[in-house]
Short mmCIF file of C-alpha atoms and ligand atoms in Angstrom, two decimals:
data_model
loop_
_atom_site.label_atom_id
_atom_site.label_comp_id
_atom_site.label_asym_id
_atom_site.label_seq_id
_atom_site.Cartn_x
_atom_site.Cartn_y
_atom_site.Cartn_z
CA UNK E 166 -15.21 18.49 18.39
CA UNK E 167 -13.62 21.06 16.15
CA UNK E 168 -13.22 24.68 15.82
CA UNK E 169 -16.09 24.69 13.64
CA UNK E 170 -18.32 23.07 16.76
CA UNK E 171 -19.31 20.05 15.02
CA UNK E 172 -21.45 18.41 17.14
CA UNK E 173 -23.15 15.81 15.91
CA UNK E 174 -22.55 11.90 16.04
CA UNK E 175 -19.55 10.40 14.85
CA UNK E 176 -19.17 7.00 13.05
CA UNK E 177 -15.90 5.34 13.83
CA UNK E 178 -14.82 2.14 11.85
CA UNK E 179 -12.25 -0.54 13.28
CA UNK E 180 -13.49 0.69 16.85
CA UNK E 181 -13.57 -2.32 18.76
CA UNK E 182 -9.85 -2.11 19.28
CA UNK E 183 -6.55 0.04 19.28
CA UNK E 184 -6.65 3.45 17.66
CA UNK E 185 -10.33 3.24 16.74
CA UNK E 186 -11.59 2.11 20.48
CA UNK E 187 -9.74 5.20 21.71
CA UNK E 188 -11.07 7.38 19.20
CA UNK E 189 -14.70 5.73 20.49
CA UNK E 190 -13.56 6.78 24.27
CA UNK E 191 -12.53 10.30 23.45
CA UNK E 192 -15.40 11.13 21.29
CA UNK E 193 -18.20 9.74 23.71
CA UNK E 194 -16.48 11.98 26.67
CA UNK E 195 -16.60 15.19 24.18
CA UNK E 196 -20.42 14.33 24.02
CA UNK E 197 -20.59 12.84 20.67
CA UNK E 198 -23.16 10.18 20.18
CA UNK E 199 -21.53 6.71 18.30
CA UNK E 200 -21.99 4.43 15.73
CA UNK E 201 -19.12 2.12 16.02
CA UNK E 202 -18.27 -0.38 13.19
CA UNK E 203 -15.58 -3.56 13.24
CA UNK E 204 -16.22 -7.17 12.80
CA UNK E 205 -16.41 -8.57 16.04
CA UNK E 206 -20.08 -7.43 17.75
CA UNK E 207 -19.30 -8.71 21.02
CA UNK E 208 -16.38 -6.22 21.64
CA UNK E 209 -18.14 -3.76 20.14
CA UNK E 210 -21.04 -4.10 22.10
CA UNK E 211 -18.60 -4.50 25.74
CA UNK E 212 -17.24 -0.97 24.43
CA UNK E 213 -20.63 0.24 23.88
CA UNK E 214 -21.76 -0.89 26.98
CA UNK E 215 -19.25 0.90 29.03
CA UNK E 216 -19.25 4.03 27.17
CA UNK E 217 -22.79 4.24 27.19
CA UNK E 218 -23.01 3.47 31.01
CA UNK E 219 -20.26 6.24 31.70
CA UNK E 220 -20.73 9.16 29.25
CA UNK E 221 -24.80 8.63 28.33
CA UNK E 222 -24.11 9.15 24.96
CA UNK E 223 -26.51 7.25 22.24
CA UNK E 224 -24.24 4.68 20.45
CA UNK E 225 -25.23 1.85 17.84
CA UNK E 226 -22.85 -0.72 16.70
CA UNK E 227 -22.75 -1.80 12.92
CA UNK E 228 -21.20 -5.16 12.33
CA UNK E 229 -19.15 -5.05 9.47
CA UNK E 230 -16.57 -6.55 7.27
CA UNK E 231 -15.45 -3.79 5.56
CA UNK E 232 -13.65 -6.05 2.71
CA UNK E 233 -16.87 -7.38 1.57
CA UNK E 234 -18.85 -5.14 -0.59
CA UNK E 235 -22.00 -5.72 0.64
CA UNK E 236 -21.33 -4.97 4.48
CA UNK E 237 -19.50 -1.64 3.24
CA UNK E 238 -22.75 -0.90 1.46
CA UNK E 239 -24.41 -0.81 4.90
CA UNK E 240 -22.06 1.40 6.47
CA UNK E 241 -21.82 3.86 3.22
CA UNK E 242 -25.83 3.99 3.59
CA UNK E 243 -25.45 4.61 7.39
CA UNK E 244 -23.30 8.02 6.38
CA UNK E 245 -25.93 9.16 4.72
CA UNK E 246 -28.07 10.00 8.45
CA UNK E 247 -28.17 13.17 9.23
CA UNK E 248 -27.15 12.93 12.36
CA UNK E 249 -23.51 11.71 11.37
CA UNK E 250 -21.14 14.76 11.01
CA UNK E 251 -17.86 13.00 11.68
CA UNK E 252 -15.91 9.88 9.92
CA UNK E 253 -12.88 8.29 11.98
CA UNK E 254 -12.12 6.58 8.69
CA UNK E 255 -9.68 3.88 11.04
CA UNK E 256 -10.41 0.51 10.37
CA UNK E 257 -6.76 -1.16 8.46
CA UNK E 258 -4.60 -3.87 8.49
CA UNK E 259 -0.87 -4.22 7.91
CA UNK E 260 1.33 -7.44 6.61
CA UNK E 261 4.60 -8.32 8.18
CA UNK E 262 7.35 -9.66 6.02
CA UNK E 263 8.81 -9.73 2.52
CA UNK E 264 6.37 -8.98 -0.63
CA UNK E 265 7.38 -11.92 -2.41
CA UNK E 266 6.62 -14.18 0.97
CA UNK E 267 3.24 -12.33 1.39
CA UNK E 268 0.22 -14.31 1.19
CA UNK E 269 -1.31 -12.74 -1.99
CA UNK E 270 -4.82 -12.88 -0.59
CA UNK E 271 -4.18 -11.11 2.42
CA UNK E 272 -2.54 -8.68 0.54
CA UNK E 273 -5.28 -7.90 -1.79
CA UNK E 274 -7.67 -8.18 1.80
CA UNK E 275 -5.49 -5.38 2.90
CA UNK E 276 -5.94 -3.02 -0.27
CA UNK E 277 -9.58 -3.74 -0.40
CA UNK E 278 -9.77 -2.35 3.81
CA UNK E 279 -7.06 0.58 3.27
CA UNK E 280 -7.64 1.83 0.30
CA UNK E 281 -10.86 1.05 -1.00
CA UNK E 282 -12.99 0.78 1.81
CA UNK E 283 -11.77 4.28 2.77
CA UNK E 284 -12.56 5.51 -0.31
CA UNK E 285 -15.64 4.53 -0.78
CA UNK E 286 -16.78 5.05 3.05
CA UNK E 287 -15.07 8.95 2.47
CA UNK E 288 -17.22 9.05 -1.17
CA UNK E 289 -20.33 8.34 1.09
CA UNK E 290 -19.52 11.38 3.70
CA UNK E 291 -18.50 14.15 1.62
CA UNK E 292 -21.32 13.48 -0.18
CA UNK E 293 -23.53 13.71 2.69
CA UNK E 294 -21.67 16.32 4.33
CA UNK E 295 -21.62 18.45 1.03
CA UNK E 296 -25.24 18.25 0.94
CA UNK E 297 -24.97 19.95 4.49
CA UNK E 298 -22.03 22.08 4.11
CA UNK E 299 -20.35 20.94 7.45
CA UNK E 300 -19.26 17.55 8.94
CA UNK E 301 -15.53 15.92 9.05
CA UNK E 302 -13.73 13.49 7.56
CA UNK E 303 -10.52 12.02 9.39
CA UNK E 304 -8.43 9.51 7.83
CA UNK E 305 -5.90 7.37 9.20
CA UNK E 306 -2.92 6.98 7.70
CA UNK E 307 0.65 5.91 9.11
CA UNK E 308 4.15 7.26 8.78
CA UNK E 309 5.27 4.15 6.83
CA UNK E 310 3.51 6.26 3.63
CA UNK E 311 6.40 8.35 3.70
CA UNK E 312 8.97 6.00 4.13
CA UNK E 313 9.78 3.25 1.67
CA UNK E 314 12.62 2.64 4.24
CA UNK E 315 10.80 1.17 6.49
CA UNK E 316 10.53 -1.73 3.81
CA UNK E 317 6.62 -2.02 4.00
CA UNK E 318 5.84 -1.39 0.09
CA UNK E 319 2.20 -2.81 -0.16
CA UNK E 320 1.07 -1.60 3.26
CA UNK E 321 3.31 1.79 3.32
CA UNK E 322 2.06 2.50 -0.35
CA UNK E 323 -2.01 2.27 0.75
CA UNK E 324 -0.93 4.58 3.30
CA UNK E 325 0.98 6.78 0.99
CA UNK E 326 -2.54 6.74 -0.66
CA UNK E 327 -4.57 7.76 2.14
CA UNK E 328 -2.52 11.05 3.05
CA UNK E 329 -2.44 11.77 -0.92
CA UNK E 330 -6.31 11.43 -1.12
CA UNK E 331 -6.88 13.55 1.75
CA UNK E 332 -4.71 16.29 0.54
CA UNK E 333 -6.06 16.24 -3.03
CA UNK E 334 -9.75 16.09 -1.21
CA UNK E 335 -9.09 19.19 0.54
CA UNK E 336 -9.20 20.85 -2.77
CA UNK E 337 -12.32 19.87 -3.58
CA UNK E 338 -14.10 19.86 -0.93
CA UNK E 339 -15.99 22.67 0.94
CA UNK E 340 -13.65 24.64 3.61
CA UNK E 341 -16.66 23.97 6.15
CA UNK E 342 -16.11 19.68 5.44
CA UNK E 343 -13.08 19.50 7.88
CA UNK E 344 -10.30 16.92 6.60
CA UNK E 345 -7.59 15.74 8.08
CA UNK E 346 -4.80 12.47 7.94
CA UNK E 347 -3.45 11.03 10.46
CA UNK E 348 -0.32 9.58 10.44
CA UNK E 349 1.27 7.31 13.82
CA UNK E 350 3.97 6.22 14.23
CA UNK E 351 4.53 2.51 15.57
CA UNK E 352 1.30 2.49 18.30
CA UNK E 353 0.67 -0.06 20.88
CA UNK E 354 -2.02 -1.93 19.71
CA UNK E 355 -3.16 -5.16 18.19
CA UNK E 356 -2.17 -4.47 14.83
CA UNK E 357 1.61 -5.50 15.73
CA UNK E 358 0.00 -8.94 16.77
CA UNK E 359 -2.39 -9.60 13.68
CA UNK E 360 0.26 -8.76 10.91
CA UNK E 361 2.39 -11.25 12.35
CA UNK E 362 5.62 -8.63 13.36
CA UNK E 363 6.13 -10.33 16.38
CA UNK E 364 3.93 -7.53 18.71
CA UNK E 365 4.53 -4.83 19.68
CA UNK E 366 6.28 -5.59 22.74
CA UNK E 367 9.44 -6.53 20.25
CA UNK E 368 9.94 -2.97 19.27
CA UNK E 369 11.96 -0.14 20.64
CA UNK E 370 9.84 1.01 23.28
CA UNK E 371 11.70 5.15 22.34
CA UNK E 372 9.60 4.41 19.47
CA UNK E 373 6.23 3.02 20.66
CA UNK E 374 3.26 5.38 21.71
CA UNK E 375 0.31 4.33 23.57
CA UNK E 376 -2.51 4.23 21.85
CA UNK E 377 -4.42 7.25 24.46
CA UNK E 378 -1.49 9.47 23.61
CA UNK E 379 -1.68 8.63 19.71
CA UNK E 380 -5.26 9.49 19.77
CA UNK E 381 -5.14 12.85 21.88
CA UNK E 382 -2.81 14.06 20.28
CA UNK E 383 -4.75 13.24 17.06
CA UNK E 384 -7.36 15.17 18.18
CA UNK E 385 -5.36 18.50 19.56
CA UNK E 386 -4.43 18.78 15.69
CA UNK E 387 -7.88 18.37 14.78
CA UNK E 388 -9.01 20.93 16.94
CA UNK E 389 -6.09 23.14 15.41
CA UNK E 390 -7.38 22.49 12.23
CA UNK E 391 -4.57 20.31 10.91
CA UNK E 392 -4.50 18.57 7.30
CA UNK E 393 -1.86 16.53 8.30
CA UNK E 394 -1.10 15.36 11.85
CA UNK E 395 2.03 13.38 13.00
CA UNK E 396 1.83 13.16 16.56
CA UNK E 397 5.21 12.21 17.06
CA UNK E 398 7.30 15.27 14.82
CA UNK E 399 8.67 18.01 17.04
CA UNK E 400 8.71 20.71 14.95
CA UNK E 401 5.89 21.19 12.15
CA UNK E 402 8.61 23.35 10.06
CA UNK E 403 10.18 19.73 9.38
CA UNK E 404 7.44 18.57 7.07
CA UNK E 405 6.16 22.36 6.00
CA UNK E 406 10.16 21.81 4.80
CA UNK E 407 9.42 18.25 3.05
CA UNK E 408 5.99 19.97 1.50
CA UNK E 409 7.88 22.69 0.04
CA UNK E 410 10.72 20.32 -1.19
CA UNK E 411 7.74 18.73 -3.09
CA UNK E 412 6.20 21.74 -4.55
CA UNK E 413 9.76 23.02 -5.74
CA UNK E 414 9.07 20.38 -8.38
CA UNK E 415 5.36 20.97 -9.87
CA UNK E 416 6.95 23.42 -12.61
CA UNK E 417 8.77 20.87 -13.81
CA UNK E 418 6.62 18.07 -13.58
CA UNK E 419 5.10 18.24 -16.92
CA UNK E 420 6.76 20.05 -20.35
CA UNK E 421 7.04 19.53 -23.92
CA UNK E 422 10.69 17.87 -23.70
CA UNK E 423 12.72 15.52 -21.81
CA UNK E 424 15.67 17.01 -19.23
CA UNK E 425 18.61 17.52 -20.87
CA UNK E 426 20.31 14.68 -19.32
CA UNK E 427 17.96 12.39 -21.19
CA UNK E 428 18.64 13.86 -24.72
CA UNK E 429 20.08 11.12 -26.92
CA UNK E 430 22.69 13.07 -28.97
CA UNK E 431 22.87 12.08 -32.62
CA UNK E 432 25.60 9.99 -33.84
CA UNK E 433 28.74 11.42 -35.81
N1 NAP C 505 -0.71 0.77 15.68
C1 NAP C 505 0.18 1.35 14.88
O1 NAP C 505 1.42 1.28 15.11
C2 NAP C 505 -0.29 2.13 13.70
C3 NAP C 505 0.62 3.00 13.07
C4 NAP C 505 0.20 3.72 11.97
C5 NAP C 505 -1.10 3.58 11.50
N2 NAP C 505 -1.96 2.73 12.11
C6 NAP C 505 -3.32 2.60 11.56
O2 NAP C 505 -4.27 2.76 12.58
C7 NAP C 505 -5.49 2.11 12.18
C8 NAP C 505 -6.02 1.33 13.35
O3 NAP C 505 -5.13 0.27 13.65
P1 NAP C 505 -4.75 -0.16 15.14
O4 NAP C 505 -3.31 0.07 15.30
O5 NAP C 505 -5.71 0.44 16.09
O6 NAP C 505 -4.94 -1.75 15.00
P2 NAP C 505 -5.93 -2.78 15.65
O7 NAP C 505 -5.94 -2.67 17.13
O8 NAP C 505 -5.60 -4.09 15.04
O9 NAP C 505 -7.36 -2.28 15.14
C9 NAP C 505 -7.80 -2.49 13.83
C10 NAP C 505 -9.30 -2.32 13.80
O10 NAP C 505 -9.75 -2.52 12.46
C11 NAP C 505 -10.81 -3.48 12.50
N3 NAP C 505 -10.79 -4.28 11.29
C12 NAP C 505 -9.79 -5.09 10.83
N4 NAP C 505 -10.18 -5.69 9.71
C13 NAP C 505 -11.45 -5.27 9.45
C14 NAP C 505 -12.40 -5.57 8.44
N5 NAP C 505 -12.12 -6.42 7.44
N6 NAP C 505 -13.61 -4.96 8.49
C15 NAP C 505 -13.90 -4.10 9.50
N7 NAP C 505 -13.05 -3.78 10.48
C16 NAP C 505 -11.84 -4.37 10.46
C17 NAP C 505 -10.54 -4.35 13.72
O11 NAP C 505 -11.73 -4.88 14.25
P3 NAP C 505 -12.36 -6.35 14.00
O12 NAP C 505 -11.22 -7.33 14.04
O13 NAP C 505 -13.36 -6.48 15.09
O14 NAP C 505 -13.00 -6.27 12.65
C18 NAP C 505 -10.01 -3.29 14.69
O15 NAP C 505 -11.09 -2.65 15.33
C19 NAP C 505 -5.15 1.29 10.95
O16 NAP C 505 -5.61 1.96 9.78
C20 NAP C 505 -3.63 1.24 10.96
O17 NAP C 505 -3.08 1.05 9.68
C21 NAP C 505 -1.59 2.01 13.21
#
């Protein structure tokens, strides 16, 4: 799969549709056997079937509800086979509407998939891949992490977590553990049906990628050994120019006195 040859299987969560079924697709072509993890077994199992009965690849499917600790313990014990070298980190959920509208359950539902599920499933594989020194860990984020205009600020900011993670984990991790986040743009799938936006069918189709696209692309800048993938940007300089705009600040991040501007001068 990657310029480092990894070969081995790959275990793909939130596979049985969208992003994470075309992951599945791709990575069974490229050889890669499957273990493919979602909630609902019988589309896993269609997918499985068709994949298996086109590419011969060996692929298991893990039922899993990857909000409920127990079922996430299966899958983090899963990463631990030696035969898994790849995590397509995928499975997520997003929430239409206004934050003080949100149901507060689903909300929490949807920190527990993006955020800590992904955590702890990525905990579980650079743990196993350290042991190894090789496997790779791709996480997928979205673009709304780096724009609180789009007006998303529960979903956007456990996005905005999963690109952050992934940068900060490629400084700890081995240079053979391959990392990267991805980050779509609006995608046709079902996620523009189950957060209640209406489908995707309402949105400007200028801005809409299919999902086959999304995911190829996804995996040209993993085979270019990309930290950060947006399939959509042109020109990569644009967000090397938004990284460096960033790192301008770390000097001044942290010192021993507040900005001038926030000196309180004493009275006369
Ligand atoms: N489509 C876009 O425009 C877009 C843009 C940026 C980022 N993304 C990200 O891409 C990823 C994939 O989304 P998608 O667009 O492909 O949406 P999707 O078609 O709705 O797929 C979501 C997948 O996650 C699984 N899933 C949902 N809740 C789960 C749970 N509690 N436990 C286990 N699996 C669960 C679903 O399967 P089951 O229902 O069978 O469990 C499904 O396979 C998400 O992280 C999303 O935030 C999407």
């Amino acid at each position: 799969m990657s310029k480092q040859d990894i070969r081995g299987a790959a275990l793909v969560t939130g596979a049985s549709s969208g992003i994470g079924a075309a992951y599945a697709d791709r990575l069974a072509r490229a050889g890669h056997d499957l273990v493919l993890v979602a909630r609902d077994t019988a589309r896993l199992e269609a997918l499985a079937a068709r994949l298996k009965a086109e590419t011969g690849v060996k692929i298991d499917i893990l039922t899993a509800d990857l909000t409920r600790k127990a079922d996430l313990a299966k899958v983090e014990a899963r990463l631990a086979d030696a035969a898994i070298d790849i995590l397509i980190n995928n499975a997520g959920v997003s929430l239409a509407g206004a934050f003080v509208e949100q149901d507060l359950d689903r909300v929490e539902s949807m920190i527990q998939l993006n955020v800590v599920s992904v955590t702890r499933l990525a905990h579980a594989a650079a743990k196993a891949f350290a042991a190894r020194d090789r496997g790779a860990i791709v996480n997928i984020s979205s673009v709304v992490g780096l724009a609180p205009e789009l007006q998303m600020p529960v979903y956007g900011a456990t996005k905005a977590y999963v690109t952050y993670f992934t940068q900060t984990l490629r400084q700890q991790l081995s240079p053979n553990i391959q990392l990267q986040a991805v980050l779509p743009g609006a995608t046709r799938t079902e996620i523009w049906d189950r957060s209640g936006s209406g489908g995707a069918e309402a949105l400007d189709p200028n801005m809409l990628m299919e999902v086959d696209d999304l995911v190829d692309a996804a995996l040209a800048g993993f085979h270019q050994g990309e930290l950060i993938t947006i399939p959509s940007l042109p020109d990569p300089a644009d967000f090397a120019a938004y990284d460096a705009a960033r790192a301008k600040l770390l000097p001044n991040l942290s010192r021993n006195r507040p900005a001038a501007r926030y000196t309180v001068s004493e009275p006369a």
